Tab-separated table of C-alpha atoms in Angstrom:
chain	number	residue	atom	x	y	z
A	94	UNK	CA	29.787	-21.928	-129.245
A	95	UNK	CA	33.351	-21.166	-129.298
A	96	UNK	CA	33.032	-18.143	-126.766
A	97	UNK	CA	30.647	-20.357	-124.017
A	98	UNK	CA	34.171	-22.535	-124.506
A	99	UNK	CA	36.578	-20.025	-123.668
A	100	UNK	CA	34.010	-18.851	-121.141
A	101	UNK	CA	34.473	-22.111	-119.663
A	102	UNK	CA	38.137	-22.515	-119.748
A	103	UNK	CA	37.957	-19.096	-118.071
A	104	UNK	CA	35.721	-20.046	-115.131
A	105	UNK	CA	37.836	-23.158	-114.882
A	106	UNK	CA	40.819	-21.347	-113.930
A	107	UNK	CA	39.123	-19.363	-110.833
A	108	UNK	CA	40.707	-20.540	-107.736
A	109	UNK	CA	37.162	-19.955	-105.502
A	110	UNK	CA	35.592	-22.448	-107.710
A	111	UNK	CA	38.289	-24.925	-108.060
A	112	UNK	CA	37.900	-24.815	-104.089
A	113	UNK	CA	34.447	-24.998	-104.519
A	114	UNK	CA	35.119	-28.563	-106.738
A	115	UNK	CA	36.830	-30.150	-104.457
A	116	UNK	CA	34.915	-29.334	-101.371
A	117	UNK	CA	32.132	-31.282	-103.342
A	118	UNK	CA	34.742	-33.744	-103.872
A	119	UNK	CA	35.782	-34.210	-101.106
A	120	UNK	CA	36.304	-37.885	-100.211
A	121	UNK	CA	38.351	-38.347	-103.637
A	122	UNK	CA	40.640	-35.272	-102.634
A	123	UNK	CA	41.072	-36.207	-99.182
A	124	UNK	CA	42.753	-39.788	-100.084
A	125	UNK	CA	46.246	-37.748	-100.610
A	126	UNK	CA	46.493	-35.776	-97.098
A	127	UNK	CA	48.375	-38.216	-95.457
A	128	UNK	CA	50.658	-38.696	-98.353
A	129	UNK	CA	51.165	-35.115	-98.531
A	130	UNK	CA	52.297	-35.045	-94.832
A	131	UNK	CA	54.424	-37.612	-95.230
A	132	UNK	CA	55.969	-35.769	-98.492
A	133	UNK	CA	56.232	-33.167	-96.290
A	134	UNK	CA	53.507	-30.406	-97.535
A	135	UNK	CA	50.499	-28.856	-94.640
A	136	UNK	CA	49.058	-27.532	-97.533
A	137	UNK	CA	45.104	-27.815	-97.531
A	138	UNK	CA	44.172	-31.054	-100.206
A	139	UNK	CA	40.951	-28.697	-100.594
A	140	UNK	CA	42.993	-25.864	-101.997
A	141	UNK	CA	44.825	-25.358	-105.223
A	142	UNK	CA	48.248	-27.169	-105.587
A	143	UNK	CA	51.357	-27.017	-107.597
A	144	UNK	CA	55.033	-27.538	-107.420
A	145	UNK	CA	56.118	-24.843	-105.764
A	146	UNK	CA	53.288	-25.640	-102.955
A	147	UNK	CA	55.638	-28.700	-101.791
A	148	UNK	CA	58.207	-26.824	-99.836
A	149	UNK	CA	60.823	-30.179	-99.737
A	150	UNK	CA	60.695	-31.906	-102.751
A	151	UNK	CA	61.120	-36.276	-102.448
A	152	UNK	CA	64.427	-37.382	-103.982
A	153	UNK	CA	62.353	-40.621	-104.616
A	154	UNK	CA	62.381	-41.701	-107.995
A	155	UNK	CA	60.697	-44.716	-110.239
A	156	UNK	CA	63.813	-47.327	-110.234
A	157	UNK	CA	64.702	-46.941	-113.910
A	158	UNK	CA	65.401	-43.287	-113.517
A	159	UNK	CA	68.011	-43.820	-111.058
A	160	UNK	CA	71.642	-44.018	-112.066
A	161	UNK	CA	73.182	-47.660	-112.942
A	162	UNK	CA	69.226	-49.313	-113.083
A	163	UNK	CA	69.729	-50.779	-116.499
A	164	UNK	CA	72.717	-52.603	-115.316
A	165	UNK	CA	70.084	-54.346	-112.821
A	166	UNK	CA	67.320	-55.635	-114.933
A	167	UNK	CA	68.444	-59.137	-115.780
A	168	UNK	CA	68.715	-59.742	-112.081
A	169	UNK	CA	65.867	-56.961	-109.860
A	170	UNK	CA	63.251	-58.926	-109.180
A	171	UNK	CA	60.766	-55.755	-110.503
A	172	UNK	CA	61.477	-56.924	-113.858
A	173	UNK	CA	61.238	-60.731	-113.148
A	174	UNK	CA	57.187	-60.747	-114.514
A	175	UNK	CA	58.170	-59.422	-118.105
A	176	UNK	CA	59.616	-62.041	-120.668
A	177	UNK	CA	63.114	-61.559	-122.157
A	178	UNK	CA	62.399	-59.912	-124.770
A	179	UNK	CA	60.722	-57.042	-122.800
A	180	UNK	CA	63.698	-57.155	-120.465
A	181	UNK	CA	65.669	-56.512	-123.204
A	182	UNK	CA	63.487	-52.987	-124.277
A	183	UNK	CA	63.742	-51.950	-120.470
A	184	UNK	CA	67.211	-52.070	-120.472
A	185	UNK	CA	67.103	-49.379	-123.120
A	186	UNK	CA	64.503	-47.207	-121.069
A	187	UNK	CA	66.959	-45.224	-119.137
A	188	UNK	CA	68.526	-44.010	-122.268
A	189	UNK	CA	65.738	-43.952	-124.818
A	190	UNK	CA	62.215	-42.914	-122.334
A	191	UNK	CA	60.407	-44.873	-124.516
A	192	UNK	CA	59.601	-48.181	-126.368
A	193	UNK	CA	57.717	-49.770	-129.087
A	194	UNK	CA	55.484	-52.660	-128.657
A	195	UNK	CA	54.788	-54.096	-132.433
A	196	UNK	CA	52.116	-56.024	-132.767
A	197	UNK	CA	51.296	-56.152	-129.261
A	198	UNK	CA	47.199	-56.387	-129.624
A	199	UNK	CA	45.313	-58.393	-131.769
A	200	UNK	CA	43.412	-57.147	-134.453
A	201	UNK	CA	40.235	-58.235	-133.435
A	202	UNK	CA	40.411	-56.444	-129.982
A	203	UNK	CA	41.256	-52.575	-132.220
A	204	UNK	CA	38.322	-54.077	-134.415
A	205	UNK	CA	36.023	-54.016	-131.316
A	206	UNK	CA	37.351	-51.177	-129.756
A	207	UNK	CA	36.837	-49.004	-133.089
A	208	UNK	CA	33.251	-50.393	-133.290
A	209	UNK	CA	31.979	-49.540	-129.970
A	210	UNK	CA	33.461	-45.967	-130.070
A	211	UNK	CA	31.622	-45.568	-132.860
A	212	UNK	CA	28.275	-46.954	-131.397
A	213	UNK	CA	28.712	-45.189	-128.391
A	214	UNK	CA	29.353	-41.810	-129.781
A	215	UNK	CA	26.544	-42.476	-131.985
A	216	UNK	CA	23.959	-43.153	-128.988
A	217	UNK	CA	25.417	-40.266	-127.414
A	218	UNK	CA	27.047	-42.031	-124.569
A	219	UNK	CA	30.049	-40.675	-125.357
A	220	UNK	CA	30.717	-37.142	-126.544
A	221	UNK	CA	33.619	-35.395	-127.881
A	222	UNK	CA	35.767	-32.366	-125.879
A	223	UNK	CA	36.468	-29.527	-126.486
A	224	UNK	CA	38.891	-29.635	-128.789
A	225	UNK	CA	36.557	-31.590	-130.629
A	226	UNK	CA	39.074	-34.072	-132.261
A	227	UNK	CA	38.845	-36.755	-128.977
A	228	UNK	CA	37.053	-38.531	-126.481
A	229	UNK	CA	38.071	-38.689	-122.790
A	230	UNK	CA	37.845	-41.798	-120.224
A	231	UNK	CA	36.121	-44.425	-123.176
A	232	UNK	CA	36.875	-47.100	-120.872
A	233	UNK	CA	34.582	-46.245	-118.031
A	234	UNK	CA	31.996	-47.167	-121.114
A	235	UNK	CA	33.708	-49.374	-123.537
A	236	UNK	CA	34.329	-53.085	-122.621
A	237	UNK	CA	37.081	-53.388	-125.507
A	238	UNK	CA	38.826	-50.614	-124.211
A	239	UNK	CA	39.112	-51.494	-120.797
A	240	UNK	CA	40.300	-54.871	-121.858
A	241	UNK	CA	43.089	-53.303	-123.636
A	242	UNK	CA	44.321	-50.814	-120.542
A	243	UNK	CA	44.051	-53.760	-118.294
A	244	UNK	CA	45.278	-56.569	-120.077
A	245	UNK	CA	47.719	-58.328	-117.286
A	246	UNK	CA	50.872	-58.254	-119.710
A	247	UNK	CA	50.903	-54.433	-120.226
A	248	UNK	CA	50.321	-53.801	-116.525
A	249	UNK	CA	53.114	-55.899	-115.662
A	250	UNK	CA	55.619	-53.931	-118.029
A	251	UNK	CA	54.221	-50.523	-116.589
A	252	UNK	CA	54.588	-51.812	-113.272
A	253	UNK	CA	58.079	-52.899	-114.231
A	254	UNK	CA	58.877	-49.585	-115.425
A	255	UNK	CA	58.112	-47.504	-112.686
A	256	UNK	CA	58.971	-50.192	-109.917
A	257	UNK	CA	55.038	-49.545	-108.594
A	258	UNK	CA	51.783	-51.215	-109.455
A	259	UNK	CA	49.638	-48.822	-111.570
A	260	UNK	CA	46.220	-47.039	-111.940
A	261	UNK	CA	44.628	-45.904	-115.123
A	262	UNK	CA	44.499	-42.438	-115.098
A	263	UNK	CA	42.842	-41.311	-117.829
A	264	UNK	CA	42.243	-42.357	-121.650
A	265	UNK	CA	42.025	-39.855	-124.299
A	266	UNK	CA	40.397	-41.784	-127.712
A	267	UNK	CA	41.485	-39.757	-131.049
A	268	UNK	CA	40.104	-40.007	-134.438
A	269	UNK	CA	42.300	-36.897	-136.487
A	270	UNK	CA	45.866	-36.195	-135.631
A	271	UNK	CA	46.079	-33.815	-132.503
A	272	UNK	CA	48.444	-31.436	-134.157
A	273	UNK	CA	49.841	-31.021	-130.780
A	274	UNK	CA	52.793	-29.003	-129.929
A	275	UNK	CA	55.936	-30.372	-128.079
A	276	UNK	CA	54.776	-31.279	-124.700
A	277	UNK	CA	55.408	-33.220	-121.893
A	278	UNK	CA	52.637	-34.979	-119.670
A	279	UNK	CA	54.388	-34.256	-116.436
A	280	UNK	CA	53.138	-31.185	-116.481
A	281	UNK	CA	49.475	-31.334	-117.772
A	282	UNK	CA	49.939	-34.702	-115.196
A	283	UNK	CA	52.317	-33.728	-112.719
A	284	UNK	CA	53.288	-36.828	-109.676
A	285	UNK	CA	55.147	-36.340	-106.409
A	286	UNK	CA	57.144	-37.874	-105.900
A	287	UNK	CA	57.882	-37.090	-109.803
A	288	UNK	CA	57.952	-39.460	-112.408
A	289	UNK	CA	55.549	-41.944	-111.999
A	290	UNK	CA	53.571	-41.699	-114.562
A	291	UNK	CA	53.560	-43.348	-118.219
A	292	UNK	CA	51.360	-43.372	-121.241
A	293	UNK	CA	51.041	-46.008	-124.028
A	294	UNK	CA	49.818	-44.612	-127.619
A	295	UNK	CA	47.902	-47.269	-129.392
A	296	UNK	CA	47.478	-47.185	-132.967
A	297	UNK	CA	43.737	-48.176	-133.796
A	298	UNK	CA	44.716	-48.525	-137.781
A	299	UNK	CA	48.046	-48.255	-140.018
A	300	UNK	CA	49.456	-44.768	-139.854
A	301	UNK	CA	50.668	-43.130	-142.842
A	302	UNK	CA	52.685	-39.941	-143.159
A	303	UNK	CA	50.029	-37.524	-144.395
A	304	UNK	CA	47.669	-38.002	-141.380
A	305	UNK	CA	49.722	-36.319	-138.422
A	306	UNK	CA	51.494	-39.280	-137.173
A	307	UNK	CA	52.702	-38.709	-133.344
A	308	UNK	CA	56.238	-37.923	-132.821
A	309	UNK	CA	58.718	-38.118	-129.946
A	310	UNK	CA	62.064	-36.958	-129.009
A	311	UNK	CA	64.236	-39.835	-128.078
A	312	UNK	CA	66.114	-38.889	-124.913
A	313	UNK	CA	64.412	-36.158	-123.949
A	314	UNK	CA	62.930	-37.593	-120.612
A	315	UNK	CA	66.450	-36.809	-119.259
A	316	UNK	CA	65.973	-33.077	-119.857
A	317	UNK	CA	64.768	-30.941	-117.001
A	318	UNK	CA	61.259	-31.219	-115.604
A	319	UNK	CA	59.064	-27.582	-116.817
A	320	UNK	CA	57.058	-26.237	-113.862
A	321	UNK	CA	55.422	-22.770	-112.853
A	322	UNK	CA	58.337	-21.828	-111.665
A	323	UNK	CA	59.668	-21.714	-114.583
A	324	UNK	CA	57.685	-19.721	-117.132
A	325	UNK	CA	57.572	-16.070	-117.227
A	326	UNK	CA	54.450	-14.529	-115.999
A	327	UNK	CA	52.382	-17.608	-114.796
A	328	UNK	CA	52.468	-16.642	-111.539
A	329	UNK	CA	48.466	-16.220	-111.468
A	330	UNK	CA	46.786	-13.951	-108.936
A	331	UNK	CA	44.650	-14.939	-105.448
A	332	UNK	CA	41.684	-15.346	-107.888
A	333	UNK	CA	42.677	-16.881	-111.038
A	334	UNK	CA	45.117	-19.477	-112.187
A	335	UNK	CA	47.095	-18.041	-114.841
A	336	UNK	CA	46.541	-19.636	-118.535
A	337	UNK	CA	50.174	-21.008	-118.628
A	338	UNK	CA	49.941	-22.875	-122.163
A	339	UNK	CA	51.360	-20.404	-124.675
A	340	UNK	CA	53.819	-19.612	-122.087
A	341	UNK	CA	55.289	-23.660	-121.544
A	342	UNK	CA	54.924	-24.048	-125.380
A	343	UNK	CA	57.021	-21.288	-126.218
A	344	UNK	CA	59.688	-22.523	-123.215
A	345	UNK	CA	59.582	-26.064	-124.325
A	346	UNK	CA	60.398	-25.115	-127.707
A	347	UNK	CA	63.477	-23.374	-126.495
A	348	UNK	CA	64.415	-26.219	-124.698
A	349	UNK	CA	63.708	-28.618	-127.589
A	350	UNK	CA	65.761	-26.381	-129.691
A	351	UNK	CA	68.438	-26.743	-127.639
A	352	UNK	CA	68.707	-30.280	-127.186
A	353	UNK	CA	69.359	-30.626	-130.571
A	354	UNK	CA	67.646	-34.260	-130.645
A	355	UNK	CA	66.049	-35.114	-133.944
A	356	UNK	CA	62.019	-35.674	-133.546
A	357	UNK	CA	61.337	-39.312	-134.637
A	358	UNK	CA	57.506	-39.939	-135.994
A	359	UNK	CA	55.574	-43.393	-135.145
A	360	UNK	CA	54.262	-44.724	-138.278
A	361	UNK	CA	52.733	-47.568	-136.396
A	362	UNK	CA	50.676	-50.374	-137.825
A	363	UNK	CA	47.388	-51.254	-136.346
A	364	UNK	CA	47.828	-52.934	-133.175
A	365	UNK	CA	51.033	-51.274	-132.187
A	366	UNK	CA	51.947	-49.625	-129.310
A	367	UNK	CA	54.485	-46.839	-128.008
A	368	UNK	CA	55.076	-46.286	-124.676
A	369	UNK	CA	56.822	-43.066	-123.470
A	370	UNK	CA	58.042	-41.679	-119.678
A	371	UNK	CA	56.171	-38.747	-117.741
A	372	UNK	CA	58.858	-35.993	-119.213
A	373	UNK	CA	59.380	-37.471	-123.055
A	374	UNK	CA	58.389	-34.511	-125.190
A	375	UNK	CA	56.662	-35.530	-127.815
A	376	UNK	CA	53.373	-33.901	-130.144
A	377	UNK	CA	51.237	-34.106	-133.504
A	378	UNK	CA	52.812	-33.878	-136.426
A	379	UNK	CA	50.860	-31.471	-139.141
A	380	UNK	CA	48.327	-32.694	-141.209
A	381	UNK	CA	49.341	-33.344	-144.864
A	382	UNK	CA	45.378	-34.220	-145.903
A	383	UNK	CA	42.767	-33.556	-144.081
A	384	UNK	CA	40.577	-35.965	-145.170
A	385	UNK	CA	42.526	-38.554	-143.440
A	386	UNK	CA	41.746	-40.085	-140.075
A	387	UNK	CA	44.522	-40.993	-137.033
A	388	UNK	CA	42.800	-43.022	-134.661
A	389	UNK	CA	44.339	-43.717	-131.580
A	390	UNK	CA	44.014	-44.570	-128.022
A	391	UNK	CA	46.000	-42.868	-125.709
A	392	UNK	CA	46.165	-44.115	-121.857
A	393	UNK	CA	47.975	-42.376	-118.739
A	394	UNK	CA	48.631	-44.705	-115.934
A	395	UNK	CA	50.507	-43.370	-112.320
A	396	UNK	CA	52.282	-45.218	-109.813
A	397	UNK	CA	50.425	-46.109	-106.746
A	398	UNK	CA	51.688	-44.096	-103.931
A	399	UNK	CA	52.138	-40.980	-105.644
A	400	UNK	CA	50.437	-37.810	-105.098
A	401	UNK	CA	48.380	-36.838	-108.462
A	402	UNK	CA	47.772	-33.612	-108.990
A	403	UNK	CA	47.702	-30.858	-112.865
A	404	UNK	CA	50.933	-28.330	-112.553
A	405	UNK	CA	49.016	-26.836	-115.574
A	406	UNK	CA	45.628	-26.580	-113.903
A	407	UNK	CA	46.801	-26.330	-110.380
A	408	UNK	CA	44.840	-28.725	-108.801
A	409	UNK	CA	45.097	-32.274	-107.173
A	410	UNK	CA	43.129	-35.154	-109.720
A	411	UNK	CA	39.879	-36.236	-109.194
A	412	UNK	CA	40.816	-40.239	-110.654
C-alpha cells in the first residue's frame, strides 16, 4: 500500500498529466484567464503555474496588511459588520496574524459535527487521505459542517479581514494531531494577488498537552513569503514537478530559527476557534500519548477575486 502511495504522489507531480487534469477540467480552470491578464500573466490556465510564472507581481494587498490599517478599523466601513469586541481582535491582526475566538460555537453544533463524521466514515461516504490521520472537503457531505464554515458571523469577520467576501476552499477534518512541521499555507495555497487567504482551526473537543496540540508563531505572517524561487534545487524539469517539501521544511526552519519568536500552542476548549493569516507559520506539536485523539476541523477560505493556484504542486485549484 505504501508504495501504490508514493507511486501516486509520483505520477501526481508529472507535468503532461497535470495538463492532462485540467484539460478535463477545463471550465473550472478557465474561470481565472481573464484575471490572469489583468494580473498581467499570458501564461496558458491549462498549463502548470507558479510564482515565478507571473512575470509582474500585484502590489495589491488584503487591507489589514497594509501599513497604518489598524489605525482605521473603528472607522473603515469593512469592519462596520463585526461587533466591538471583534473590532477590537482586528485591530491586533496586523501585529499578531492571528486570533482566538473562545467559545465561538455551541456545543451542540461540534456534537453534530463529530457524529456525522463518524457515520459518514462509517458508511464509507467519507474516506481518509493519505496521510491517513484526516478527511478532506467533509462539508460537501456533512450538514453540521457546512453550517459551521458558513455561519454568517464568521464570514463576516473573514470578509473583514481580508477586505473581500470569501469562498471555502477546502476543509481538512482531523482526528490525531498532524505532527506537522512549521509551515505556512501560502505556499501549499498560494493567491495572487498574495494574501488572501485565511484558515480557522476549530477544536471539536478540549485539547490537552499530550495529544499534539497545534501551535503558531505569533508575528510571523510579517516574515517573507517562501516560494520556488527560493529553495535550492526545486527547480523541476519539463516533465516533472520537483518534490519541494523536504526542501521548504528545512528553509522554513531556518527562517523560524531566525526569527527568534517563541512557538505558542492552542490548548483550546471545545468549541473554540483560532484563526491565522495565509503566511503564519504554524504546525503539530509531537505526540506525548498516542492513545489520545485531537479532533479538529480545519477550513481555508480565499478572497474573491484572487487567482488560486498550489506553489507546492504547481498548479491552478480546481475549488
Amino acid at each position: 500500500m505504501a508504495a501504490l502511495v508514493r507511486l501516486r504522489i509520483v505520477f501526481g507531480r508529472l507535468r503532461p498529466l497535470l495538463v492532462a487534469r485540467n484539460l478535463v477540467m477545463a471550465p473550472r480552470v478557465l474561470r481565472f484567464r481573464g484575471r490572469m491578464r489583468e494580473l498581467g500573466t499570458r501564461r496558458s490556465v491549462l498549463r502548470t503555474l507558479r510564482h515565478a510564472d507571473f512575470r509582474v507581481h500585484s502590489d495589491e494587498r488584503p487591507w489589514l496588511d497594509r501599513e497604518g490599517s489598524g489605525a482605521a478599523i473603528a472607522t473603515d466601513p469593512r469592519s462596520a459588520r463585526v461587533g466591538e469586541e471583534l473590532r477590537a481582535k482586528l485591530k491586533r491582526w496586523p501585529e499578531d496574524g492571528y486570533m482566538v475566538l473562545d467559545g465561538f460555537f455551541d456545543p451542540e453544533l461540534i456534537d453534530r459535527i463529530n457524529g456525522e463524521l463518524a457515520s459518514l466514515i462509517g458508511s464509507g461516504a467519507l474516506r481518509f487521505s493519505r496521510a491517513g490521520n484526516r478527511v478532506r472537503n467533509a462539508y460537501r457531505r456533512s450538514a453540521a459542517v457546512a453550517e459551521a464554515i458558513d455561519d454568517r458571523g464568521l464570514r463576516d469577520l473573514l470578509g473583514a479581514i481580508l477586505g473581500v467576501p470569501v469562498g471555502v476552499w477546502q476543509t481538512i477534518s482531523f482526528f490525531t494531531g498532524s505532527r506537522q512541521a512549521a509551515h505556512s499555507d501560502a505556499f501549499h495555497m498560494m493567491t495572487e494577488p498574495r494574501g488572501y487567504l485565511v484558515a480557522i482551526w476549530v477544536a471539536l473537543e478540549d485539547i490537552t498537552p499530550d495529544c499534539g496540540p497545534v501551535f503558531y508563531l505569533p508575528g510571523s505572517h510579517r516574515l517573507p513569503y517562501v516560494t520556488t524561487e527560493d529553495l535550492d534545487g526545486c527547480e523541476g524539469s519539463r516533465l516533472m514537478v520537483a518534490d519541494k517539501s523536504s526542501a521548504y521544511e528545512a528553509r522554513i526552519a531556518e527562517i523560524a530559527a531566525a526569527s527568534r519568536i517563541e512557538p505558542q500552542q492552542f490548548l483550546a476548549r471545545k468549541g473554540d476557534v483560532l484563526i491565522w493569516h495565509a503566511n503564519l507559520l504554524h504546525g503539530g506539536s509531537p505526540i506525548a500519548d498516542p492513545e489520545l485523539t485531537r479532533r479538529s476541523l480545519v477550513a481555508h477560505f480565499y478572497g474573491e477575486g484572487a487567482v488560486r493556484y498550489h506553489e507546492i504542486a504547481e498548479h491552478l485549484s480546481l475549488v
